[in-house]
CSV table of C-alpha atoms in Angstrom, one decimal:
chain,number,residue,atom,x,y,z
A,1,MET,CA,18.4,-18.1,-11.2
A,2,VAL,CA,16.4,-16.5,-8.4
A,3,TRP,CA,16.3,-12.8,-7.7
A,4,THR,CA,14.9,-11.3,-4.5
A,5,LEU,CA,12.2,-8.7,-4.6
A,6,GLY,CA,11.7,-6.7,-1.4
A,7,ILE,CA,8.5,-4.8,-0.8
A,8,ALA,CA,9.2,-1.7,1.3
A,9,THR,CA,6.9,-0.7,4.1
A,10,ALA,CA,6.3,3.0,4.0
A,11,PRO,CA,8.4,4.8,6.8
A,12,VAL,CA,5.4,6.7,8.1
A,13,PRO,CA,2.2,5.2,9.4
A,14,GLU,CA,-0.1,7.6,7.5
A,15,GLU,CA,1.0,5.9,4.2
A,16,ARG,CA,-1.0,2.7,4.0
A,17,ARG,CA,-0.4,1.5,0.5
A,18,LEU,CA,1.9,-1.4,-0.5
A,19,ALA,CA,3.6,-2.1,-3.8
A,20,LEU,CA,2.4,-5.7,-3.8
A,21,THR,CA,-0.9,-7.5,-3.5
A,22,PRO,CA,-1.4,-11.1,-2.5
A,23,GLU,CA,-2.5,-11.9,-6.1
A,24,LEU,CA,0.8,-10.8,-7.6
A,25,VAL,CA,3.0,-13.1,-5.5
A,26,ALA,CA,2.5,-16.1,-7.8
A,27,LYS,CA,3.1,-13.9,-10.9
A,28,TYR,CA,6.5,-12.8,-9.5
A,29,GLU,CA,7.4,-16.3,-8.6
A,30,GLN,CA,6.8,-17.3,-12.2
A,31,LEU,CA,9.5,-14.7,-13.1
A,32,GLY,CA,11.9,-16.4,-10.8
A,33,ALA,CA,11.5,-13.9,-7.9
A,34,SER,CA,11.7,-14.7,-4.2
A,35,ILE,CA,9.7,-12.1,-2.3
A,36,VAL,CA,10.8,-10.6,1.0
A,37,LEU,CA,8.3,-8.7,3.3
A,38,ALA,CA,8.6,-7.3,6.8
A,39,LYS,CA,6.1,-8.9,9.2
A,40,GLY,CA,2.9,-6.9,9.2
A,41,ALA,CA,3.7,-5.1,6.0
A,42,GLY,CA,0.2,-5.5,4.6
A,43,LEU,CA,-1.8,-4.7,7.7
A,44,ARG,CA,-2.2,-1.0,6.9
A,45,ALA,CA,-3.9,-2.1,3.7
A,46,HIS,CA,-6.0,-4.7,5.5
A,47,TRP,CA,-4.0,-7.7,4.3
A,48,PRO,CA,-2.8,-10.1,7.1
A,49,ASP,CA,0.5,-11.9,6.8
A,50,ALA,CA,-1.3,-15.1,6.0
A,51,ALA,CA,-2.6,-13.6,2.7
A,52,PHE,CA,0.9,-13.5,1.3
A,53,GLU,CA,1.6,-17.2,0.7
A,54,GLY,CA,5.1,-18.2,-0.2
A,55,VAL,CA,6.9,-15.0,0.8
A,56,THR,CA,10.0,-14.8,3.1
A,57,TRP,CA,9.3,-12.8,6.3
A,58,VAL,CA,11.9,-10.6,8.1
A,59,ASP,CA,11.6,-8.8,11.4
A,60,SER,CA,12.0,-5.2,10.2
A,61,PRO,CA,11.5,-3.0,7.2
A,62,GLN,CA,15.2,-2.2,7.1
A,63,ALA,CA,16.0,-5.9,6.7
A,64,VAL,CA,14.0,-5.9,3.5
A,65,PHE,CA,16.4,-3.3,2.0
A,66,ALA,CA,19.4,-5.3,3.2
A,67,ARG,CA,18.3,-8.6,1.6
A,68,ALA,CA,16.7,-7.6,-1.7
A,69,ASP,CA,18.1,-7.4,-5.2
A,70,VAL,CA,15.2,-5.1,-6.1
A,71,VAL,CA,13.1,-3.0,-3.7
A,72,ALA,CA,9.7,-1.6,-4.7
A,73,CYS,CA,8.3,1.3,-2.7
A,74,VAL,CA,5.3,3.6,-2.7
A,75,MET,CA,7.2,6.5,-1.2
A,76,PRO,CA,10.9,7.4,-0.9
A,77,PRO,CA,12.9,5.4,1.6
A,78,THR,CA,14.7,6.9,4.5
A,79,LEU,CA,18.4,7.6,4.3
A,80,ASP,CA,19.0,4.7,6.8
A,81,GLU,CA,17.1,2.4,4.6
A,82,ILE,CA,19.1,3.4,1.5
A,83,ALA,CA,22.3,2.9,3.5
A,84,ALA,CA,21.2,-0.7,4.2
A,85,MET,CA,20.9,-1.5,0.5
A,86,ARG,CA,23.6,-3.6,-1.2
A,87,PRO,CA,25.8,-2.0,-3.9
A,88,GLY,CA,24.3,-2.9,-7.3
A,89,SER,CA,20.8,-3.4,-6.0
A,90,VAL,CA,17.8,-1.7,-7.5
A,91,LEU,CA,15.1,0.7,-6.2
A,92,VAL,CA,11.8,1.1,-8.1
A,93,GLY,CA,8.8,3.2,-7.3
A,94,ALA,CA,7.6,6.6,-6.3
A,95,LEU,CA,10.9,8.4,-5.4
A,96,ARG,CA,10.0,12.1,-5.8
A,97,PRO,CA,13.5,12.7,-7.2
A,98,TRP,CA,13.0,16.5,-7.3
A,99,ALA,CA,12.4,16.7,-3.5
A,100,SER,CA,15.7,15.6,-1.9
A,101,ALA,CA,19.3,16.0,-3.0
A,102,GLN,CA,20.3,14.0,0.1
A,103,GLN,CA,18.3,11.0,-1.2
A,104,ILE,CA,20.1,11.2,-4.6
A,105,ASP,CA,23.5,11.5,-2.9
A,106,ALA,CA,22.7,8.5,-0.7
A,107,LEU,CA,21.6,6.4,-3.7
A,108,CYS,CA,24.8,7.3,-5.5
A,109,ALA,CA,27.0,6.5,-2.4
A,110,GLN,CA,25.4,3.0,-2.2
A,111,ARG,CA,25.7,2.6,-6.0
A,112,VAL,CA,22.0,1.8,-6.2
A,113,THR,CA,20.3,1.8,-9.6
A,114,ALA,CA,17.1,3.8,-8.9
A,115,PHE,CA,14.1,4.1,-11.2
A,116,ALA,CA,11.6,6.9,-10.4
A,117,LEU,CA,8.3,5.9,-12.0
A,118,GLU,CA,7.1,9.5,-11.9
A,119,LEU,CA,9.4,10.1,-14.8
A,120,LEU,CA,7.8,7.7,-17.2
A,121,PRO,CA,7.6,9.1,-20.8
A,122,ARG,CA,4.1,9.9,-22.0
A,123,ILE,CA,3.9,7.1,-24.5
A,124,THR,CA,1.3,4.4,-25.1
A,125,ARG,CA,3.6,1.6,-24.1
A,126,ALA,CA,4.2,3.1,-20.7
A,127,GLN,CA,0.6,3.6,-19.7
A,128,PRO,CA,0.3,0.3,-17.8
A,129,MET,CA,3.3,1.4,-15.6
A,130,ASP,CA,2.0,5.0,-15.0
A,131,ILE,CA,1.8,5.4,-11.2
A,132,LEU,CA,0.9,9.1,-11.6
A,133,SER,CA,-2.2,8.4,-13.5
A,134,SER,CA,-3.3,5.4,-11.4
A,135,GLN,CA,-2.9,7.3,-8.1
A,136,ALA,CA,-4.4,10.5,-9.5
A,137,THR,CA,-7.5,8.4,-10.3
A,138,VAL,CA,-7.7,7.6,-6.6
A,139,ALA,CA,-7.0,11.2,-5.5
A,140,GLY,CA,-9.7,12.6,-7.8
A,141,TYR,CA,-12.3,10.2,-6.7
A,142,GLU,CA,-11.5,10.8,-3.0
A,143,ALA,CA,-11.5,14.6,-3.5
A,144,ALA,CA,-15.1,14.5,-4.7
A,145,LEU,CA,-16.1,12.4,-1.7
A,146,ILE,CA,-14.3,14.7,0.7
A,147,ALA,CA,-16.0,17.6,-0.8
A,148,ALA,CA,-19.4,16.0,-0.6
A,149,ASP,CA,-18.8,15.0,3.0
A,150,HIS,CA,-18.0,18.6,4.0
A,151,ALA,CA,-20.3,20.6,1.8
A,152,PRO,CA,-23.4,22.1,3.5
A,153,LYS,CA,-25.5,21.2,0.5
A,154,PHE,CA,-26.7,18.1,-1.2
A,155,PHE,CA,-24.8,17.3,-4.4
A,156,PRO,CA,-27.8,16.0,-6.4
A,157,MET,CA,-31.1,17.8,-7.0
A,158,LEU,CA,-33.7,16.5,-4.7
A,159,THR,CA,-37.5,16.8,-4.7
A,160,TYR,CA,-39.4,16.5,-1.4
A,161,ALA,CA,-42.8,17.3,-0.1
A,162,ALA,CA,-42.2,21.0,0.3
A,163,GLY,CA,-40.4,21.7,-2.9
A,164,THR,CA,-37.1,21.1,-4.8
A,165,ILE,CA,-33.5,21.3,-3.7
A,166,ARG,CA,-31.2,22.6,-6.4
A,167,PRO,CA,-28.0,20.6,-7.0
A,168,ALA,CA,-24.7,21.9,-5.7
A,169,LYS,CA,-22.4,23.6,-8.1
A,170,ILE,CA,-18.8,22.2,-8.3
A,171,PHE,CA,-15.9,23.9,-10.0
A,172,VAL,CA,-12.8,21.7,-10.8
A,173,ILE,CA,-9.5,23.4,-11.7
A,174,GLY,CA,-7.1,21.2,-13.6
A,175,CYS,CA,-8.4,18.5,-15.9
A,176,GLY,CA,-5.7,15.9,-15.8
A,177,VAL,CA,-6.5,12.4,-14.6
A,178,ALA,CA,-7.3,13.6,-11.0
A,179,GLY,CA,-9.5,16.4,-12.2
A,180,LEU,CA,-11.4,14.3,-14.7
A,181,GLN,CA,-12.0,11.7,-12.0
A,182,ALA,CA,-13.2,14.4,-9.7
A,183,ILE,CA,-15.6,15.6,-12.4
A,184,ALA,CA,-16.9,12.1,-13.1
A,185,THR,CA,-17.5,11.4,-9.4
A,186,ALA,CA,-19.2,14.7,-8.7
A,187,ARG,CA,-21.4,14.1,-11.7
A,188,ARG,CA,-22.3,10.6,-10.5
A,189,LEU,CA,-23.3,12.2,-7.2
A,190,GLY,CA,-25.6,14.5,-9.1
A,191,ALA,CA,-23.8,17.8,-8.9
A,192,MET,CA,-23.6,20.5,-11.6
A,193,VAL,CA,-20.0,20.7,-12.6
A,194,GLU,CA,-17.8,23.3,-14.4
A,195,ALA,CA,-14.1,22.8,-15.0
A,196,TYR,CA,-11.0,24.6,-16.3
A,197,ASP,CA,-7.6,23.6,-17.6
A,198,VAL,CA,-4.9,25.6,-19.5
A,199,ARG,CA,-4.7,22.8,-22.0
A,200,PRO,CA,-7.4,23.3,-24.6
A,201,GLU,CA,-7.5,19.6,-25.6
A,202,THR,CA,-9.2,18.8,-22.3
A,203,ARG,CA,-12.4,20.7,-23.4
A,204,GLU,CA,-13.8,17.6,-25.1
A,205,GLN,CA,-12.9,15.3,-22.2
A,206,VAL,CA,-14.7,17.7,-19.8
A,207,ALA,CA,-17.8,17.8,-22.1
A,208,SER,CA,-17.9,14.0,-22.5
A,209,LEU,CA,-18.3,13.8,-18.7
A,210,GLY,CA,-21.3,16.1,-18.7
A,211,ALA,CA,-19.5,19.2,-17.3
A,212,LYS,CA,-19.1,22.7,-18.7
A,213,PHE,CA,-15.7,23.9,-19.7
A,214,VAL,CA,-14.7,27.4,-18.5
A,215,ASP,CA,-12.6,29.2,-21.2
A,216,THR,CA,-10.1,31.8,-19.9
A,217,GLY,CA,-8.4,32.3,-23.3
A,218,VAL,CA,-5.1,31.1,-21.7
A,219,VAL,CA,-3.3,28.1,-23.4
A,220,ALA,CA,-0.2,26.7,-21.7
A,221,VAL,CA,0.7,23.3,-22.9
A,222,GLY,CA,4.2,22.2,-21.8
A,223,ALA,CA,6.6,19.4,-22.5
A,224,GLY,CA,5.3,15.8,-22.3
A,225,GLY,CA,1.7,16.9,-22.3
A,226,TYR,CA,1.9,18.6,-18.9
A,227,ALA,CA,0.9,22.2,-18.3
A,228,ARG,CA,3.7,24.8,-18.2
A,229,GLU,CA,4.1,27.7,-15.9
A,230,LEU,CA,2.1,30.8,-16.9
A,231,THR,CA,3.6,34.2,-17.5
A,232,GLU,CA,2.4,37.1,-15.3
A,233,ALA,CA,0.1,38.4,-18.1
A,234,GLU,CA,-1.4,34.9,-18.5
A,235,GLN,CA,-1.9,34.6,-14.8
A,236,ALA,CA,-3.8,37.9,-14.6
A,237,GLN,CA,-6.0,36.9,-17.5
A,238,GLN,CA,-6.7,33.6,-15.9
A,239,THR,CA,-7.5,35.1,-12.5
A,240,ALA,CA,-10.0,37.5,-14.0
A,241,VAL,CA,-12.1,34.8,-15.5
A,242,LEU,CA,-11.7,32.2,-12.8
A,243,SER,CA,-12.7,34.6,-10.0
A,244,LYS,CA,-16.3,34.6,-11.3
A,245,ALA,CA,-16.4,30.8,-11.6
A,246,VAL,CA,-15.0,30.4,-8.1
A,247,ALA,CA,-17.4,32.9,-6.6
A,248,ALA,CA,-20.4,31.0,-8.0
A,249,ALA,CA,-19.3,27.6,-6.8
A,250,ASP,CA,-20.4,25.7,-3.7
A,251,VAL,CA,-17.3,23.5,-4.0
A,252,VAL,CA,-13.9,24.1,-5.6
A,253,ILE,CA,-11.5,21.2,-6.3
A,254,THR,CA,-8.0,22.1,-7.4
A,255,THR,CA,-5.6,19.6,-9.0
A,256,ALA,CA,-3.1,21.8,-11.0
A,257,SER,CA,0.5,20.8,-10.7
A,258,VAL,CA,3.8,21.1,-12.6
A,259,PRO,CA,6.2,18.2,-12.1
A,260,GLY,CA,9.2,19.1,-10.0
A,261,ARG,CA,8.0,22.6,-9.2
A,262,PRO,CA,5.7,24.2,-6.6
A,263,ALA,CA,2.1,24.1,-7.4
A,264,PRO,CA,0.8,27.2,-9.2
A,265,LYS,CA,-1.2,29.5,-6.9
A,266,ILE,CA,-4.6,29.9,-8.6
A,267,VAL,CA,-7.2,30.6,-6.0
A,268,THR,CA,-6.3,33.8,-4.2
A,269,GLN,CA,-7.4,35.2,-0.8
A,270,GLU,CA,-9.7,37.6,-2.7
A,271,MET,CA,-11.3,34.7,-4.5
A,272,LEU,CA,-11.9,32.9,-1.2
A,273,ALA,CA,-13.4,36.1,0.3
A,274,ALA,CA,-15.9,36.3,-2.6
A,275,MET,CA,-17.2,32.7,-2.2
A,276,ARG,CA,-20.5,31.8,-0.6
A,277,PRO,CA,-20.5,31.3,3.2
A,278,GLY,CA,-20.0,27.6,3.9
A,279,ALA,CA,-18.3,26.8,0.6
A,280,VAL,CA,-15.7,24.1,0.5
A,281,VAL,CA,-12.3,24.0,-1.3
A,282,VAL,CA,-10.4,20.7,-1.6
A,283,ASP,CA,-6.8,21.4,-2.7
A,284,LEU,CA,-5.2,18.2,-4.2
A,285,ALA,CA,-2.0,20.1,-4.8
A,286,ALA,CA,-1.4,20.6,-1.1
A,287,GLU,CA,1.7,18.3,-1.1
A,288,GLN,CA,3.3,20.7,-3.6
A,289,GLY,CA,2.5,23.8,-1.8
A,290,GLY,CA,-1.2,24.1,-2.8
A,291,ASN,CA,-3.2,25.9,-5.5
A,292,VAL,CA,-5.1,27.8,-2.9
A,293,ALA,CA,-3.8,30.7,-0.8
A,294,GLY,CA,-3.8,29.5,2.8
A,295,THR,CA,-3.8,25.7,2.2
A,296,VAL,CA,-2.0,23.8,4.9
A,297,LEU,CA,-1.1,20.2,4.1
A,298,GLY,CA,-3.0,17.7,6.2
A,299,GLU,CA,-5.3,20.4,7.7
A,300,LYS,CA,-8.9,21.7,7.4
A,301,ARG,CA,-8.9,25.5,7.9
A,302,TRP,CA,-11.7,28.0,7.9
A,303,ILE,CA,-10.5,31.1,5.9
A,304,GLY,CA,-13.3,33.5,6.6
A,305,ASP,CA,-16.5,31.5,5.9
A,306,VAL,CA,-14.8,29.1,3.5
A,307,LEU,CA,-13.4,25.6,4.5
A,308,VAL,CA,-10.1,24.9,2.8
A,309,ILE,CA,-8.9,21.3,3.0
A,310,GLY,CA,-5.4,20.2,2.1
A,311,PRO,CA,-5.5,16.4,2.1
A,312,ALA,CA,-2.4,14.5,2.9
A,313,PHE,CA,-1.9,10.8,1.9
A,314,ILE,CA,-5.2,11.0,0.1
A,315,GLN,CA,-4.6,7.7,-1.7
A,316,SER,CA,-4.3,6.0,1.7
A,317,ARG,CA,-8.0,6.7,2.3
A,318,MET,CA,-8.6,3.8,-0.2
A,319,PRO,CA,-5.5,1.6,0.4
A,320,VAL,CA,-6.8,-1.7,-1.1
A,321,HIS,CA,-7.5,-0.5,-4.6
A,322,ALA,CA,-4.8,2.2,-4.5
A,323,SER,CA,-2.2,-0.6,-3.6
A,324,GLU,CA,-3.6,-2.9,-6.3
A,325,MET,CA,-3.2,-0.2,-9.0
A,326,PHE,CA,0.2,0.8,-7.9
A,327,ALA,CA,1.4,-2.7,-7.5
A,328,LYS,CA,0.3,-3.6,-11.1
A,329,ASN,CA,2.1,-0.5,-12.4
A,330,VAL,CA,5.4,-1.8,-10.8
A,331,TRP,CA,4.7,-5.3,-12.1
A,332,HIS,CA,4.3,-4.0,-15.7
A,333,PHE,CA,7.6,-2.0,-15.3
A,334,LEU,CA,9.7,-5.0,-14.0
A,335,ALA,CA,8.3,-7.9,-16.0
A,336,PRO,CA,9.6,-7.0,-19.4
A,337,HIS,CA,13.2,-6.8,-18.0
A,338,VAL,CA,13.3,-10.4,-16.6
A,339,GLN,CA,14.9,-12.9,-18.9
A,340,ASP,CA,15.5,-16.6,-18.0
A,341,GLY,CA,14.7,-15.8,-14.3
A,342,ALA,CA,17.1,-12.9,-14.0
A,343,LEU,CA,16.9,-9.1,-14.4
A,344,ALA,CA,18.3,-7.9,-17.6
A,345,TRP,CA,17.8,-4.1,-18.1
A,346,GLN,CA,17.4,-3.0,-21.7
A,347,TRP,CA,19.3,0.2,-21.5
A,348,GLU,CA,18.3,1.2,-25.0
A,349,ASP,CA,14.6,1.3,-24.0
A,350,GLU,CA,13.4,4.9,-23.6
A,351,ILE,CA,11.3,3.9,-20.6
A,352,VAL,CA,14.3,2.6,-18.8
A,353,THR,CA,16.5,5.6,-19.6
A,354,ALA,CA,13.8,8.1,-18.8
A,355,THR,CA,13.1,6.7,-15.4
A,356,CYS,CA,16.6,5.8,-14.3
A,357,ILE,CA,17.9,8.5,-11.9
A,358,THR,CA,21.1,6.9,-10.5
A,359,ARG,CA,23.4,4.2,-11.8
A,360,ASP,CA,27.0,3.1,-11.0
A,361,GLY,CA,27.3,5.7,-8.3
A,362,ALA,CA,26.2,8.7,-10.5
A,363,LEU,CA,23.2,10.9,-11.1
A,364,VAL,CA,22.3,10.0,-14.7
A,365,ASN,CA,19.0,11.8,-15.3
A,366,GLU,CA,19.0,15.2,-16.9
A,367,ARG,CA,15.6,16.2,-15.6
A,368,VAL,CA,16.7,15.5,-12.1
A,369,ARG,CA,19.9,17.4,-12.7
A,370,GLU,CA,17.9,20.4,-13.7
A,371,TRP,CA,15.6,20.2,-10.8
A,372,LEU,CA,18.5,19.9,-8.3
A,373,GLY,CA,20.6,22.6,-10.1
A,374,ARG,CA,23.4,20.3,-10.9
């Protein structure tokens, strides 16, 4: 039995990733899949149509949704694309289920079974499917490069004929996957790095990368290994300590986020005003409202003498490897549920139940119900 896998083209040109690479086509065919792509789907990630041997080509992205049994996507589809899906078909990928009640309603109306890979449980078996971690790796790496590109100082220590240039001082706030990758990249570039996270278990990880951990005395470990929101007293205590570290830094990179909620505001206007003239702030939480007062998504803004950058579509700065990582995550999610050439969802599997948001015309995920207030 052959099932059809459609690979969605992102509905905005700024998103250059694709949930498929040419190398994975043969692996899906071995699972009995026939792949459907819109013409030119891979061009944003530098893959010509000829690179995808054996796929079926259609003239429009919407036609992919209409023909496929399963659609894989790197960002949520439009309402029109969802409306084109056949009842009983499957949507898998980055769906941001907390962001749009309309999207959830549309999926239910079409009786689409949707899996949001952002909701994967934090268990060892799910790690190969973890799009948040793989794409955070890209974001952290790129954040350090953006910072180095805009900073008015060298990152490494340099010795030249007239003397020695001291290395730049980088402060990373949030030591999840993105933060740790930012630390590692900044260290490779030769910078001195300090870092902070509300989760104390990150201290050893920070030290292992050659950075210094800044201890505020605030511990805020939430469900699933993510950070929880801070109380007002904890925020005040955190701010008092972080203000000194921010003021001493040439570059600040912020990565703190809470799933399904606005990003916590950590760097205040007062902190920015105390920074050195020419300092740079890269706010990786810009898409969730930002960790920094004054961050604007997709813009570079001078706030006083400090450049605040709120990158948008940061993974698309490196679309080849970002697509490769994302596509492999999707592969590892789908492959275990193909039996005898057909999809067979194992509904007792905690990975399946945790990521499924809509099924048989209903919203079935409690986390999403809470986010949407339903």
